[in-house]
Every structure is written in structure tokens, then in C-alpha cells.
Amino acid sequence: MSFVRSFRRFVALAERASIASIASIASIALLSACAGGADSVGDVVRTDSSGVLIMTSGARDTALAWTFDEIDVFRDSIGEPYLFNNLFKFHVLTDRNGRTYVLTRDPSIVRFGRDGKQERTVGRKGGGPGEFEFPMAIGAKSDTVWVMDGAKRVLVRFLPDLSPAADQRLEGALERAEMLTFRTGGLWFRRTDFTDSAMVSSVFADTLGGAPLQSVVATSGGPVNFGCVGLSASAPIFAPQVTMHASVARLLVNAQPGYELWLYEGPRAIGSIRRPLPPRAPTAEDVRLLMPDGMRIGFGGDRADCIVPVEEVMEKQGVAPVMPFVFDVVLLSDGSMWALRTPHQAPPVVDVFGPDGIYAGTMRGRGLPLALLPNGEMLFAKDDAESGGKVIVRVRVKR
């Protein structure tokens, strides 16, 4: 079946499908298109490499034609906008009932209803069940909500009624995991390993026993002392790393500095989305966009953050020779893929790809989506100019 025919078939099916089934239909469209050698549709070139569909879009940016209508912000129990210190994709979880769980710096988990109103708050500072010392990310395994705690090295778990369950220790392959996500029958996780001369960032499926799904190596500069904090190992600014995000049964990965988004089902690669953008070296301005207030190192609790001037960081750590093309990725449950081309602290530039892997356009001024609700609304972080904090806004997207 040609790619165009398979894509049209996908669109027809998707229009009749529920949100929950779109991801599996997208996989069918991707796999059914893998028949033969290179093919091109418009500005997109499709090739098949050992059963992996490779979609290469053009290098010219096109403005994303979608419209984003803001509905309302998440609100607290008295109806005021709920303010957050910071918001990233790993701080937000949604469930099949349309509720949203947000990990806050308090630390706690705040649950919001389908209408965006605060319903419950659970968790607190401490070392026991249902308590956090250094919460890093929130996720779910079956009907259990968990929070990855970097200090306790456990998953702090909550039952469906949000009562605390016993902590699950991160052991074996997960002992030094920085991020993880569960899927049916297994999990994916990311970790960084240091040697005397290198930093290796890798994403694995299930175990360290097999080869990593993606891995990048950067030169390690050894220990660095910044006065307020000492680092036992360091790497140049913009040193390549692996970014990842999962949704339903699939994982999206990008290995810096290149522009290659890899799509996995379990440990198996099923597709790769690429753009041939011209490489360039980072500038001092790029570093200042990455660290507008210097390098901030948080310790959690009541201890003040350590802030290192950007000039000192550049002097002691150095700067990588190549600027990464992609700084973060998001995979939504409808199969759409989003690639952030700027540091999180800079004015955002985001490439958007449809479930078919075709480049839909570039969005400027709005960051990566935090989540997609079952009713089709997307959640985005937005600066609150009055407070200096952030809010979560519900957005209706027209494509």
C-alpha cells in the first residue's frame, strides 16, 4: 500500500476513533506504509530501513496553521488561579477520567477535576510512605500513582483513593535511573553514567542487560568546584543528552545533538522522524538563554539554591562544539509528536508532527504541551505576569 493511501486510510479511521484508540491506529498507519524503498510526498521523503519507517521532512520552517483557543486556567478551591513555581511535562499526569495530578514544590500532589478545579492535595515533606524529600517526576502504574524521589531513591506510591502505599525502592538497573515510565509488560528508563573521561546518557527498555535504545557520549571535564557547591563530575554546556517521553504503549526519544526522533514500541524501533537542519556552534548568547540568571542548583527543602554566574560556568565547564537541534520532546496520546528546538528558558520554538510522522509546522511563543485530556483539550504552562509564577491553561486546538 502506498504511503498516501495508508495515510488517507489512517485519517478516515482516526475521525471515527476515540482518543484512546488513536495511538494504536497510528501505529498501523506507520507500519502499513513500510513497503518498499524511498517514496516522497510533497516536502517529505519516506524510506524503509530494516522495517523502520524513516520520515524526513524539509529544512524550511513553516508556521503551524493550528489555532489555540484558551478556555481557562486551573483554579484552587476558592476559584483563584492556581500558581506554580515551575512546570514541566514530568510534573503532570492525567488519567482516563480527565483528572490531572500536578507535582508541586511544596512538595505535594494536587489533583484537579475535569473542570480544572482543585479537588484534593496529598503528600508532604518527610521520609515515610506518602512523603517526599526530593520529588522529581510523577507517573502511574496501572491504577497506582507514583512519584520518583531522587533523595529517598524510591517510588512514593498512592492507591486509587490516594491513600499512601509502601514505597517501592529503586534497585538494580533502576538504582541510578533519572527518569522512568511504565508500560504494559515492562518499562523504559534513562540514566547517565560517568567515567574518568566521558559522560554517557542512555535510554533502556526493561534492563541494563541489553543494548540501550539510544545513547550519546560526551567528554567529561572531571570535578568542578563552584564555591557554593562542588560537582564530582561535569560536562560542557550543551553536551549531548538523550530526551524521552512516553504515551500509551509508545516511547519517543531524541539523541542530541542530531535531529532524529525515534519512536519505539517496547524495545523495538518502529519509526524515525527527521529534519535536515544546518548545524552550528553554540554562542555565548545561547548559553545566556539557557541560564538567564546563571546556573541554578536546587537542594530541596529549606536550603537555598546555589546560583553560579554564567561566565564562571562557561570558564570551568566549557561549551560543546555543536548546538543541539532538539532540547525536549513530547508524545501525546493522539500520536502527535512535539520537538522543542530551544532551551526551556528561551522563547520557545516547537516543531509539530502528526501521528503519521509528517511535519505539520513550527509553533513559536508557546512551549511544549504538558498533556492531552480525553476530551481533546491540551494543557500548557503559561507565565503569570502578576505573580511571577506559572499557571496551567486548558486549550482547545483546531487543526
mmCIF file of C-alpha atoms in Angstrom, residues 93-97 99 101 109 111 120 122 138-147 155-165 168 182-184:
data_model
loop_
_atom_site.group_PDB
_atom_site.id
_atom_site.type_symbol
_atom_site.label_atom_id
_atom_site.label_comp_id
_atom_site.label_asym_id
_atom_site.label_seq_id
_atom_site.Cartn_x
_atom_site.Cartn_y
_atom_site.Cartn_z
ATOM 1 C CA LEU A 93 -0.140 13.290 34.972
ATOM 2 C CA THR A 94 -3.658 12.802 33.601
ATOM 3 C CA ASP A 95 -5.990 9.828 33.994
ATOM 4 C CA ARG A 96 -8.711 8.304 31.854
ATOM 5 C CA ASN A 97 -11.374 10.204 33.815
ATOM 6 C CA ARG A 99 -8.416 14.414 36.099
ATOM 7 C CA TYR A 101 -2.297 15.399 39.004
ATOM 8 C CA ILE A 109 0.408 16.305 44.628
ATOM 9 C CA ARG A 111 -5.424 16.759 41.854
ATOM 10 C CA ARG A 120 -7.506 17.172 46.607
ATOM 11 C CA VAL A 122 -1.909 14.728 49.143
ATOM 12 C CA ILE A 138 5.053 11.789 38.665
ATOM 13 C CA GLY A 139 3.598 8.833 36.794
ATOM 14 C CA ALA A 140 1.258 5.881 37.031
ATOM 15 C CA LYS A 141 1.486 2.111 37.012
ATOM 16 C CA SER A 142 -1.892 0.537 36.479
ATOM 17 C CA ASP A 143 -4.152 2.412 38.935
ATOM 18 C CA THR A 144 -1.330 3.414 41.306
ATOM 19 C CA VAL A 145 0.088 6.942 41.195
ATOM 20 C CA TRP A 146 3.800 7.194 41.934
ATOM 21 C CA VAL A 147 6.352 9.946 42.474
ATOM 22 C CA LEU A 155 8.825 5.475 44.095
ATOM 23 C CA VAL A 156 6.451 7.081 46.603
ATOM 24 C CA ARG A 157 3.142 5.370 45.828
ATOM 25 C CA PHE A 158 -0.538 6.227 46.242
ATOM 26 C CA LEU A 159 -3.517 3.873 45.834
ATOM 27 C CA PRO A 160 -6.555 4.765 43.675
ATOM 28 C CA ASP A 161 -8.180 6.575 46.629
ATOM 29 C CA LEU A 162 -4.848 8.486 47.031
ATOM 30 C CA SER A 163 -4.085 6.872 50.372
ATOM 31 C CA PRO A 164 -0.320 6.188 50.707
ATOM 32 C CA ALA A 165 1.097 2.752 49.935
ATOM 33 C CA GLN A 168 8.986 0.900 46.203
ATOM 34 C CA PHE A 182 5.967 2.074 32.918
ATOM 35 C CA ARG A 183 4.174 0.313 30.088
ATOM 36 C CA THR A 184 2.244 -2.949 29.908
#
